[in-house]
XYZ file of C-alpha atoms in Angstrom:
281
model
C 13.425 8.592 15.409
C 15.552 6.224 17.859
C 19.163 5.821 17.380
C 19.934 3.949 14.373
C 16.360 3.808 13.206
C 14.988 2.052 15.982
C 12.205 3.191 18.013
C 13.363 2.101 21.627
C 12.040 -1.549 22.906
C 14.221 -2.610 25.893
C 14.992 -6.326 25.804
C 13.641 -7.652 29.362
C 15.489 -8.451 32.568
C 15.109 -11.723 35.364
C 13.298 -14.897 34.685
C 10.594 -15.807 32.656
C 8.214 -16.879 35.174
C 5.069 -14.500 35.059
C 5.955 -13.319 31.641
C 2.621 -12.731 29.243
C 2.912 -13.094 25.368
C 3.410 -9.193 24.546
C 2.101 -8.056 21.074
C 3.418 -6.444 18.060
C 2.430 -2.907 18.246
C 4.719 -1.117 15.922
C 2.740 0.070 12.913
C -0.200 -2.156 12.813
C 1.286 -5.349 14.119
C -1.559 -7.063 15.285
C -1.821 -8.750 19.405
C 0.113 -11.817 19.321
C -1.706 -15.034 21.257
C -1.003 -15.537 25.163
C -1.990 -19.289 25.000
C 0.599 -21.656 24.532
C -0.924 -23.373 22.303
C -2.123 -20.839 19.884
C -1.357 -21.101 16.376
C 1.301 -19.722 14.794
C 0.179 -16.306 12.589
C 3.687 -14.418 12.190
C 7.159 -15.259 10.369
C 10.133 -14.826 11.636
C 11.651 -12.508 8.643
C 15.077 -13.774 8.542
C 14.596 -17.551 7.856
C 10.669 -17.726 6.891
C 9.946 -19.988 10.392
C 6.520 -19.845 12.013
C 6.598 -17.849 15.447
C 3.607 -17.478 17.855
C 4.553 -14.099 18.841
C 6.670 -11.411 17.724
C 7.805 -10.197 21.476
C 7.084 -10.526 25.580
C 5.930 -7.770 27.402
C 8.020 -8.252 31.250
C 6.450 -6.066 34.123
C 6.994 -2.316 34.133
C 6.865 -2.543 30.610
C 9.929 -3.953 29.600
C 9.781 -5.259 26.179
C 12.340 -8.156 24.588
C 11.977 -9.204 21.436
C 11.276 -13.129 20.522
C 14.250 -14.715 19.257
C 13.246 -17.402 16.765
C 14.377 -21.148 17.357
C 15.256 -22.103 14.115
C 17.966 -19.466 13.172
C 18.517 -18.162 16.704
C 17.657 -14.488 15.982
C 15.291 -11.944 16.195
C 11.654 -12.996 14.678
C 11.060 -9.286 13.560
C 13.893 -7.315 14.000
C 11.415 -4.617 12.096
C 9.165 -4.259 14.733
C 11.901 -1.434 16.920
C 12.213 0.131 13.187
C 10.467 3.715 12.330
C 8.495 3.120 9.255
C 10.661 5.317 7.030
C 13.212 2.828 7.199
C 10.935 -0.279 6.511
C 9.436 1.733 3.376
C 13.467 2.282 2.185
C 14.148 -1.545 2.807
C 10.849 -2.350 0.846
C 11.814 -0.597 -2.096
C 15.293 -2.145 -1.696
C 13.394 -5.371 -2.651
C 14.421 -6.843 0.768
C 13.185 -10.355 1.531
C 12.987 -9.381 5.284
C 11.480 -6.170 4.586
C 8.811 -7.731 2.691
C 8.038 -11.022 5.380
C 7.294 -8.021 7.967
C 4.694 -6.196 6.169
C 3.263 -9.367 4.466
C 2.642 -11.711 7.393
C 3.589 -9.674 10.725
C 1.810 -6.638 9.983
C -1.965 -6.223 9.191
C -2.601 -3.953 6.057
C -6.149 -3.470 4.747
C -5.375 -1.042 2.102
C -4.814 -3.396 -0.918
C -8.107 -2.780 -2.813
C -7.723 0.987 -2.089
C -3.990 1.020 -3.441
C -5.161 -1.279 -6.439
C -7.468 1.385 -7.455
C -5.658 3.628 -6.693
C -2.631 2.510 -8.777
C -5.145 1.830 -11.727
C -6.170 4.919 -12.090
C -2.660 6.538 -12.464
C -2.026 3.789 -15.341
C -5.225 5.269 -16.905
C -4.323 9.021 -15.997
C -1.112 8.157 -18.050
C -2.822 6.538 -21.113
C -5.363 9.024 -21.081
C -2.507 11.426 -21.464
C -0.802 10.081 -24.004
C -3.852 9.811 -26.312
C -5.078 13.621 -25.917
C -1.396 14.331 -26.717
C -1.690 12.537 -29.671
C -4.880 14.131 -30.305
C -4.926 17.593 -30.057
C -7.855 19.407 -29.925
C -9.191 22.707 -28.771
C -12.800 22.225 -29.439
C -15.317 23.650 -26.016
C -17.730 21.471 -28.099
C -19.433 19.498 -25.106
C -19.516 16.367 -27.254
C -15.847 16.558 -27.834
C -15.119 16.903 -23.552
C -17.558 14.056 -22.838
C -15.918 12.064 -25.516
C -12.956 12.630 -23.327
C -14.210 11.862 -19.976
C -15.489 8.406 -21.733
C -11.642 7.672 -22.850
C -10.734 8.415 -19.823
C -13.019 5.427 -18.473
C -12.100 3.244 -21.466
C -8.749 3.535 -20.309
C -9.258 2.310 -16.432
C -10.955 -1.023 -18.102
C -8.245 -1.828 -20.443
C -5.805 -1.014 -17.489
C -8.134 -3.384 -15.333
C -8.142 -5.963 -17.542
C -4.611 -6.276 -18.500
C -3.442 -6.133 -14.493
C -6.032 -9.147 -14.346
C -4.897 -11.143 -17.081
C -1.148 -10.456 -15.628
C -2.458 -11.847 -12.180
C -4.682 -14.958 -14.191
C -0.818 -15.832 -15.677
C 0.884 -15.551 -12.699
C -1.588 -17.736 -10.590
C -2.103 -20.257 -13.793
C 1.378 -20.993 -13.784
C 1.930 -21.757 -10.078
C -0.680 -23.607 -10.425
C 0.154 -25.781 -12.521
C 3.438 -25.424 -10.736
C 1.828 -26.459 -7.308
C 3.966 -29.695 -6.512
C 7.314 -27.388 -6.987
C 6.211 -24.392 -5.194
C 5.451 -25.479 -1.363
C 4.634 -28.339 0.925
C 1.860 -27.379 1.517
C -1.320 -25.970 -0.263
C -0.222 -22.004 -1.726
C -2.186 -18.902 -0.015
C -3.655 -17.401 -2.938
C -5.513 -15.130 -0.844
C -2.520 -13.732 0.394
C -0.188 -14.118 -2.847
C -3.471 -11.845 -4.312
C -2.656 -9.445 -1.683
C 0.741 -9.012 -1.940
C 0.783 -8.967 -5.545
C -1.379 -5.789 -5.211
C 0.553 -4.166 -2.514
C 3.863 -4.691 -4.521
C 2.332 -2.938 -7.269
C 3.046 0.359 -5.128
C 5.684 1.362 -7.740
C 2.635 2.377 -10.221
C 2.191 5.519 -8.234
C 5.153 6.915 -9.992
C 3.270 7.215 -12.840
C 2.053 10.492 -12.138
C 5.237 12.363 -11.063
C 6.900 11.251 -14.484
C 4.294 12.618 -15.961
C 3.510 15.795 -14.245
C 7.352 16.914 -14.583
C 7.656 15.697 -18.293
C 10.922 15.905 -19.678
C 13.029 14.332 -22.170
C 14.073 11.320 -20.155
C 10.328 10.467 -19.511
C 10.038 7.022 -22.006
C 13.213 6.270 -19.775
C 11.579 6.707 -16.575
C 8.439 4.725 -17.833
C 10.909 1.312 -18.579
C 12.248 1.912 -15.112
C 8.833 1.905 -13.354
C 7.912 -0.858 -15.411
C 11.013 -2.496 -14.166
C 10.934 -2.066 -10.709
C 7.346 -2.832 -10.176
C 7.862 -6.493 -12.189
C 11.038 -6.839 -9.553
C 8.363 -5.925 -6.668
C 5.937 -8.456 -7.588
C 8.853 -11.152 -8.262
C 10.364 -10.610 -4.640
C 6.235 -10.576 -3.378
C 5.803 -14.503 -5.038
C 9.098 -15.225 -3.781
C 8.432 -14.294 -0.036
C 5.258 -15.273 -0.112
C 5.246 -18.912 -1.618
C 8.640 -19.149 -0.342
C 9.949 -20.657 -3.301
C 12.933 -20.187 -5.333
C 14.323 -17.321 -8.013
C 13.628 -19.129 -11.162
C 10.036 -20.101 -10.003
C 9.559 -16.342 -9.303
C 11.101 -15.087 -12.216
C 8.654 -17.897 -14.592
C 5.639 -16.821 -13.220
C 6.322 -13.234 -13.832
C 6.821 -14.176 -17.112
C 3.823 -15.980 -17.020
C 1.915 -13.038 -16.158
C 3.488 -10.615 -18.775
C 2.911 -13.796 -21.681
C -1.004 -13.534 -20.194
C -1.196 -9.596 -20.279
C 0.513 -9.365 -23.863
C -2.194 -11.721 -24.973
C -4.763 -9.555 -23.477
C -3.167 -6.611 -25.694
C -2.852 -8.385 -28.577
C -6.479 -9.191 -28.368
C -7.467 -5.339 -28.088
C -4.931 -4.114 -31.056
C -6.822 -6.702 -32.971
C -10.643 -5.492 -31.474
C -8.949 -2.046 -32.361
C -9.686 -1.132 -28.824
C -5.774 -0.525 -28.122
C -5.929 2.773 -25.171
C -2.401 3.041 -24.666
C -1.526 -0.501 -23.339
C 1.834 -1.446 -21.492
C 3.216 -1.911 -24.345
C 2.512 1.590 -25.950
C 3.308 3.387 -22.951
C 6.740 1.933 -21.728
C 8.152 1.458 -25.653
C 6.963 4.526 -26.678
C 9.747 6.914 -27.513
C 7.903 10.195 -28.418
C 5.278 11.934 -26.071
């Protein structure tokens, strides 16, 4: 790890004449375009402002970092960072943090870590009900009975995180004329409504080392994955607080519909609601 966190770029010396559009290659930061007329693909992280390229590769490798012309610094100051220290100022909820990995890095990991988050939401309802249910029966009916909750539990888990998403995107929808200039990315709103969703993987560690502050630790998750996805719509739509903080509650009017629905289909698995109010395990 460089000094300070940084991983070494040099900013470049003598004119500009001869200079080539370097590219972004810390951590999956994709080749920025040489032509001068290329559109614009990143964001300069401290002000939201279109760049064309994140920093200029001189001769003998010298490297200096784009400044952008809008707030007159640095488009990606993140770029020179290790990754260690852009994961800390991700789950620090930083706006910059969170402009770097959304539009000047390339992920392709969102389905994976949706998944992948899914099943440790069903892992933990699973849980819960064969606590609730204890029984010591090798019967083979009784352990495939199991394995089918357990699969019961990934589609109710499914289709609340859907019906959170459906509430989220109805509302800026119907928001649209507040939210932006122009037309929303849903693709990418999608896509970083998954990735900040990360804070789900702490499921498993609470419940692995159980212990009487576990119902406590649920809230928190809870908590600070709602705050991920309200800084994602915020950085992403580039709109303000409240607009955030009414489509996240958009989302959690949509997924406590969707749970009402199953209590009343008496199909209830352990839903958000059972899991991070529930006081006894």
């Amino acid at each position: 790890m460089g000094t300070g966190g940084r991983s070494g770029l040099r900013p470049g010396k003598g004119s500009p004449e001869g200079v080539a559009a370097g590219k972004g290659h810390a951590e999956g930061v994709t080749a920025a375009p040489t032509a001068a007329s290329a559109p614009c693909q990143y964001r300069c992280i401290e002000c939201n402002q279109e760049a064309k390229e994140l920093y200029r590769d001189y001769n003998h490798g010298v490297l200096k970092i784009t400044i952008c012309k809008s707030c007159q610094k640095p488009v990606d100051k993140y770029i020179e960072y290790d990754p260690v220290i852009i994961l800390i100022n991700a789950i620090l909820c930083k706006a910059q943090a969170y402009r770097h990995i959304l539009f000047n890095t390339k992920i392709n990991m969102h389905g994976k870590l949706c998944i992948f988050c899914l099943l440790c939401e069903a892992y933990l309802r699973w849980w819960q009900l064969q606590d609730s249910n204890q029984n010591t029966d090798p019967n083979d009916f009784i352990r495939y009975a199991k394995e089918w909750d357990f699969y019961r539990m990934f589609a109710v888990a499914s289709l609340e995180q859907t019906a959170f998403f459906i509430g989220i995107f109805t509302f800026l929808w119907i928001e649209r004329p507040m939210t932006a200039k122009k037309k929303p990315n849903f693709t990418l709103l999608l896509k970083a409504l998954l990735l900040s969703s990360y804070g789900k993987l702490l499921l498993i560690p609470a419940v692995i080392w159980e212990h009487d502050y576990t119902p406590l630790c649920l809230r928190l998750i809870k908590v600070f994955v709602l705050t991920s996805n309200f800084q994602a719509i915020r950085v992403t739509l580039n709109i303000s607080r409240k607009l955030s903080f009414l489509a996240i509650l958009g989302g959690l009017l949509m997924e406590s519909t969707m749970v009402y629905l199953f209590q009343r289909m008496e199909w209830d698995m352990g839903s958000d609601c059972a899991i991070y109010k529930s006081q006894d395990f």
